Short mmCIF file of C-alpha atoms in Angstrom, two decimals:
data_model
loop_
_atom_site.label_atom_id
_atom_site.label_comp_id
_atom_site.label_asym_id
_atom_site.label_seq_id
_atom_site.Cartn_x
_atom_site.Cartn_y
_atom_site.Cartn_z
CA UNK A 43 -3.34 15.71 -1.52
CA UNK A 44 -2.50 15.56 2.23
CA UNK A 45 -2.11 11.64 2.27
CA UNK A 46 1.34 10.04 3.80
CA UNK A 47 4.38 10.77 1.47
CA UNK A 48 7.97 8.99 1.68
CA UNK A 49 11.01 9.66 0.18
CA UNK A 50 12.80 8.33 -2.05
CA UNK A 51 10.37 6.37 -3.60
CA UNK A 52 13.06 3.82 -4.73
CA UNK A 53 16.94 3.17 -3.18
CA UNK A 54 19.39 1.39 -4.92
CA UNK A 55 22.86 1.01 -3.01
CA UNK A 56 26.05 -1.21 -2.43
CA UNK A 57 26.31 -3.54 0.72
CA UNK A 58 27.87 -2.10 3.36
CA UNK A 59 26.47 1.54 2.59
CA UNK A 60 24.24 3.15 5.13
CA UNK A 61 20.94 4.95 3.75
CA UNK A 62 18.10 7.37 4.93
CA UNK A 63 14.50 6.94 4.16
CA UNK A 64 11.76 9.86 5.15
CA UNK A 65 8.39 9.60 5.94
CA UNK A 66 5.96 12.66 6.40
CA UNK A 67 2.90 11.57 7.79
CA UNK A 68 -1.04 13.14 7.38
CA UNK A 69 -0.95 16.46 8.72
CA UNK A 70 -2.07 16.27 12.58
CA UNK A 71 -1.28 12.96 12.95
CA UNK A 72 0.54 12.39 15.90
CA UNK A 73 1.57 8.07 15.66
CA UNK A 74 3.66 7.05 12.66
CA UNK A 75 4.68 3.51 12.28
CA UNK A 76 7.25 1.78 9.57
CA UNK A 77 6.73 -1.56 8.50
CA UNK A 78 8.58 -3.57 5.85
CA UNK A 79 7.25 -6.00 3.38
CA UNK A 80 9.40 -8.48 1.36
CA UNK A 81 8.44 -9.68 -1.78
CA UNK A 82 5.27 -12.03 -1.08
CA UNK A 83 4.83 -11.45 2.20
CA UNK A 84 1.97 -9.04 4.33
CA UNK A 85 3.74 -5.70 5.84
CA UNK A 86 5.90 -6.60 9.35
CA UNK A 87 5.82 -3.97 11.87
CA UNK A 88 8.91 -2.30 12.91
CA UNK A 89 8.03 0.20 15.23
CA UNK A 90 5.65 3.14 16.52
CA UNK A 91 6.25 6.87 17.57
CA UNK A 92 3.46 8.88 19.49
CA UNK A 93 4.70 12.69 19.02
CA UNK A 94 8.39 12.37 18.95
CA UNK A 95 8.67 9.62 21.41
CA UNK A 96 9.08 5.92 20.19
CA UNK A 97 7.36 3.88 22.08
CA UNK A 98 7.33 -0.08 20.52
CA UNK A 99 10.20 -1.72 18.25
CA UNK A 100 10.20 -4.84 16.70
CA UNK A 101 12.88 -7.70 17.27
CA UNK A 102 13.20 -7.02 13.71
CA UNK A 103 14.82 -3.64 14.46
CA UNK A 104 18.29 -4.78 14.69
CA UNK A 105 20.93 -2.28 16.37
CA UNK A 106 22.07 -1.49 12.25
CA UNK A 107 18.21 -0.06 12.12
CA UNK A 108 17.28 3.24 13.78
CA UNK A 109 14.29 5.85 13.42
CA UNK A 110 14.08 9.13 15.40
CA UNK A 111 11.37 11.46 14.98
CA UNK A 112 13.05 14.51 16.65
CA UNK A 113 9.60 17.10 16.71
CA UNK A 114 6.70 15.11 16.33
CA UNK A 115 6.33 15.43 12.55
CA UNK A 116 8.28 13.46 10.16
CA UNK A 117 10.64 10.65 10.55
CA UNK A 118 13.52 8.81 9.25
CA UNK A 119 14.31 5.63 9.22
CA UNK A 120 18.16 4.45 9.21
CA UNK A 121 20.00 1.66 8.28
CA UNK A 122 23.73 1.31 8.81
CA UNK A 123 26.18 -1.62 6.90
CA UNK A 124 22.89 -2.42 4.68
CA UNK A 125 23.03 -6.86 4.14
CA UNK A 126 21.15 -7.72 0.93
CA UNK A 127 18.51 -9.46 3.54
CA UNK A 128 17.68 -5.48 4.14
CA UNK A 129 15.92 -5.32 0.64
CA UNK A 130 12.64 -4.74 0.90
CA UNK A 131 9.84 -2.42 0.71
CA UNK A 132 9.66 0.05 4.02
CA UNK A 133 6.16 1.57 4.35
CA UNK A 134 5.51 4.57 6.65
CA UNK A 135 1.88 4.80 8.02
CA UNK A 136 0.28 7.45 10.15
CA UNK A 137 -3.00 7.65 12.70
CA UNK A 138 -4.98 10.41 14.32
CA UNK A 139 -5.14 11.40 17.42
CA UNK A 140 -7.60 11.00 19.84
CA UNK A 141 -9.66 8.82 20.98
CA UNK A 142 -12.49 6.45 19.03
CA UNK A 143 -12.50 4.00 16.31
CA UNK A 144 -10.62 6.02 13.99
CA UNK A 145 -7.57 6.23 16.26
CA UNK A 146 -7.05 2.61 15.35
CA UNK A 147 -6.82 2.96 11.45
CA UNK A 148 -3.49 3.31 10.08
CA UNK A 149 -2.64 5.23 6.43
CA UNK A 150 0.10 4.02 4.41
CA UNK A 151 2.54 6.08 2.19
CA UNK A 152 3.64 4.91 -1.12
CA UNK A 153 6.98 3.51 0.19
CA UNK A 154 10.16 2.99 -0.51
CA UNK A 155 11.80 0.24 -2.39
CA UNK A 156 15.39 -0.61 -0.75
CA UNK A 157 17.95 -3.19 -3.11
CA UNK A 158 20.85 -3.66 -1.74
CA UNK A 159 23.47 -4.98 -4.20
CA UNK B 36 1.32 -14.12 19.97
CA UNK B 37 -1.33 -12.86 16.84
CA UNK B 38 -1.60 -14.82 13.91
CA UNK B 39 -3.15 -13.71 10.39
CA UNK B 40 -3.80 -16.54 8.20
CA UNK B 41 -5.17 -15.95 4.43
CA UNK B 42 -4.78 -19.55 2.92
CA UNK B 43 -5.64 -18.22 -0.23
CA UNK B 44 -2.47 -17.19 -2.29
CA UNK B 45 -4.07 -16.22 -5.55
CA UNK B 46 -7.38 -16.08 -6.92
CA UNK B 47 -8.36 -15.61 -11.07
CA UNK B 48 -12.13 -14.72 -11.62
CA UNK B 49 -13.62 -13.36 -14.94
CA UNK B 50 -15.06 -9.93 -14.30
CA UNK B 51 -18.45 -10.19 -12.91
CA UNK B 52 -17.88 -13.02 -10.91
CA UNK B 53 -18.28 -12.98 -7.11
CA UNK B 54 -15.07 -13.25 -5.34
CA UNK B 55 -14.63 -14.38 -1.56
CA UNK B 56 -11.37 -13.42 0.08
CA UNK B 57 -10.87 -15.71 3.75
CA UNK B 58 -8.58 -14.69 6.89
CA UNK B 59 -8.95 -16.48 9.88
CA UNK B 60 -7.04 -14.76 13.22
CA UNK B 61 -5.90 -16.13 16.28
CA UNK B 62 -5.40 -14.15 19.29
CA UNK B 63 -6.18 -14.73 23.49
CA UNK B 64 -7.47 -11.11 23.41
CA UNK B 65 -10.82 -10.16 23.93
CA UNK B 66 -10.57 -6.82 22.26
CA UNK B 67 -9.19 -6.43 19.15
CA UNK B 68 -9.63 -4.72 15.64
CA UNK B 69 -9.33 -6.22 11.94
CA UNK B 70 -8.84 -4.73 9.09
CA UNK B 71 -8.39 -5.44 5.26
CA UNK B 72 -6.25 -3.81 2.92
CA UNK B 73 -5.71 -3.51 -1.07
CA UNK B 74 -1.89 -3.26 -2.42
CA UNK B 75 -2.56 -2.45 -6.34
CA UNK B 76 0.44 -2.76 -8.38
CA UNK B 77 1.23 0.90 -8.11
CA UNK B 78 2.28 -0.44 -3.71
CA UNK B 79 0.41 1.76 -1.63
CA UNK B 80 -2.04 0.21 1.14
CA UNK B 81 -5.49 1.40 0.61
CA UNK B 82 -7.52 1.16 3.94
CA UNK B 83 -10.75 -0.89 3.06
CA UNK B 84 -12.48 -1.35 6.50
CA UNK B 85 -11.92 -1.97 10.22
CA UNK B 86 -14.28 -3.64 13.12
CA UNK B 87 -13.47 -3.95 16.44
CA UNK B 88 -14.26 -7.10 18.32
CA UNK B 89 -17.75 -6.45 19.91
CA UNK B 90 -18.96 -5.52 16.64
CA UNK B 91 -19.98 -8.48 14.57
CA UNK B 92 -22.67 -6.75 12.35
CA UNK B 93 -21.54 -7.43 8.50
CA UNK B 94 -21.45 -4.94 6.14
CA UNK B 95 -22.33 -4.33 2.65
CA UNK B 96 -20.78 -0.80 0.91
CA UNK B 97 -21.14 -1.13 -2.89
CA UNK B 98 -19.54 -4.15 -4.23
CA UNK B 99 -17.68 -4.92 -1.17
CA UNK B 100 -19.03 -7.02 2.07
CA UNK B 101 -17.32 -8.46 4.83
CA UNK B 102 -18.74 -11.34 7.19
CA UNK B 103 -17.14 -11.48 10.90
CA UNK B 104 -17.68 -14.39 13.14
CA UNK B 105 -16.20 -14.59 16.33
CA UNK B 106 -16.82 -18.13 16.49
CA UNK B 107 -14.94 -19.31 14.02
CA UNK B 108 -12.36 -16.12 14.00
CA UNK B 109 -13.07 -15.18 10.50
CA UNK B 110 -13.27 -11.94 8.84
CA UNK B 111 -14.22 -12.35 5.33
CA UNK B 112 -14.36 -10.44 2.33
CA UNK B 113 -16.65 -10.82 -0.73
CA UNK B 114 -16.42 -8.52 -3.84
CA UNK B 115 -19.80 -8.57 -6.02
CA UNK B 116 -19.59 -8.59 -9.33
CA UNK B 117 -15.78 -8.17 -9.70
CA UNK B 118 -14.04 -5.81 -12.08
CA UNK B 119 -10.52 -5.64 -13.36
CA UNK B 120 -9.86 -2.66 -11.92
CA UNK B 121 -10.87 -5.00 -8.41
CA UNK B 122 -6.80 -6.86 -9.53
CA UNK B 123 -4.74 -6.26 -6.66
CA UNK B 124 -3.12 -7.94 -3.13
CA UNK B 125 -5.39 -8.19 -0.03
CA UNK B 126 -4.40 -8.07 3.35
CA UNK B 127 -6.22 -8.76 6.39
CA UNK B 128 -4.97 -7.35 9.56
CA UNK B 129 -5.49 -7.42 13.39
CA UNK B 130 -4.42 -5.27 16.11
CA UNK B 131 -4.76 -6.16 19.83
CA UNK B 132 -6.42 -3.31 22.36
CA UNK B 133 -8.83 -0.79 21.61
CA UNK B 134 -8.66 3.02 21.83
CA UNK B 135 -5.65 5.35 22.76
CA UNK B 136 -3.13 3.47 25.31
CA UNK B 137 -4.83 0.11 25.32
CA UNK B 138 -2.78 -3.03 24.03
CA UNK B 139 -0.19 -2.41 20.81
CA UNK B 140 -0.56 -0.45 18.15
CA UNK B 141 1.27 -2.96 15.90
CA UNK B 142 -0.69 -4.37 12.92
CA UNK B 143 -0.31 -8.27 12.40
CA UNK B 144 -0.80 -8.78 8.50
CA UNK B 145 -1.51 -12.20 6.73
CA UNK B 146 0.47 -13.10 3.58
CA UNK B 147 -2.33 -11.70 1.28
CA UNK B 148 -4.46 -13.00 -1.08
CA UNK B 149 -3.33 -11.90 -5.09
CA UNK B 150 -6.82 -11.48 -6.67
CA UNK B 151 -6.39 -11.27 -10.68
CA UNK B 152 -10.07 -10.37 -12.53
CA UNK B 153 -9.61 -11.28 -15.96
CA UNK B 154 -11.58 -9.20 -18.30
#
């Protein structure tokens, strides 16, 4: 299966603690967003990458947040000092390249499920 | 600003009912794409189907149809002839701009719309 993976599937740390998430998106896709999605509520868009560079953020990327994407492949998504208000689900999705209709659709991973105690 | 509305919370059928799922949008762009999207308890968004703006032809794949009306900003979403295996979260979701380098590539999602098919 070449679908969007992220890792770990589930975090569970203390507040204050800072913690890593991974996404590895569809092979030869070249945009990879993160979202995250409390309980309840639709996904809320973080921000976007096209090939390593990052090109939209969210308000809701607060200087604590940060996601590189060094060559164009996966990413990781950072959070420094985690509040509980960070618990959540992150989702990593990934697009094609391209132009046309299909540029436009967006895969999502299975995510990863932050608590912060 | 985008706006995703799905006034339906939840929605209990008995299997082989026919379920209609509503989202309404609001945006001052003229080109635009919505989508909708199934979260099954497992958590992983399963693309169901995208139209752009100019393209208000409705579709019917299997069970599944969607209605889009421009006038009334609606993108709809009607499961024949449910099943249980139909129990899961919908989303409806819009993105502004068409094509590679045109408007954001953000998706705006609506609360969703918990659809339980009772067998």
């Amino acid at each position: 299966d070449t679908g969007v993976s992220q890792n770990p599937r589930h975090k569970i740390t203390k507040r204050g603690q800072n913690v890593t998430f991974r996404c590895d998106p569809i092979s030869e896709h070249n945009r990879l967003y993160w979202y995250r999605q409390t309980l309840g509520q639709g996904p809320e868009f973080l921000t976007y990458f096209q090939n390593e560079a990052q090109l939209e953020k969210s308000r809701l990327l607060s200087d604590r947040f940060s996601a590189e994407r060094p060559k164009g492949s996966f990413s990781t998504l950072e959070i420094q000092r985690t509040e509980q208000g960070d618990s959540a689900m992150y989702l990593c999705a990934s697009s094609p390249p391209g132009q046309g209709a299909s540029v436009n659709t967006q895969y999502f991973g299975p995510g990863t499920r932050l608590t912060v105690l | 600003a985008q706006k995703v509305t799905q006034a339906q919370t939840e929605i209990s059928v008995v299997e082989k009912e026919d379920v209609t799922l509503d989202c309404v949008y609001e945006t001052r762009d003229t080109t635009y794409y919505l989508f909708w999207y199934k979260q099954p308890p497992s958590g992983e968004l399963v693309f169901l189907i995208r139209r752009n703006s100019f393209d208000e032809q409705n579709e019917i794949s299997g069970r599944y149809s969607w209605n889009f009306q421009k006038s009334t900003s609606s993108f709809n979403f009607t499961i024949t002839a449910s099943q249980v295996v139909d129990s899961a979260v919908y989303f409806c979701a819009l993105r502004i701009g068409m094509g590679s380098g045109a408007g954001s590539y953000q998706l705006t999602f609506g609360k969703g719309t918990k659809l339980s098919v009772i067998p």
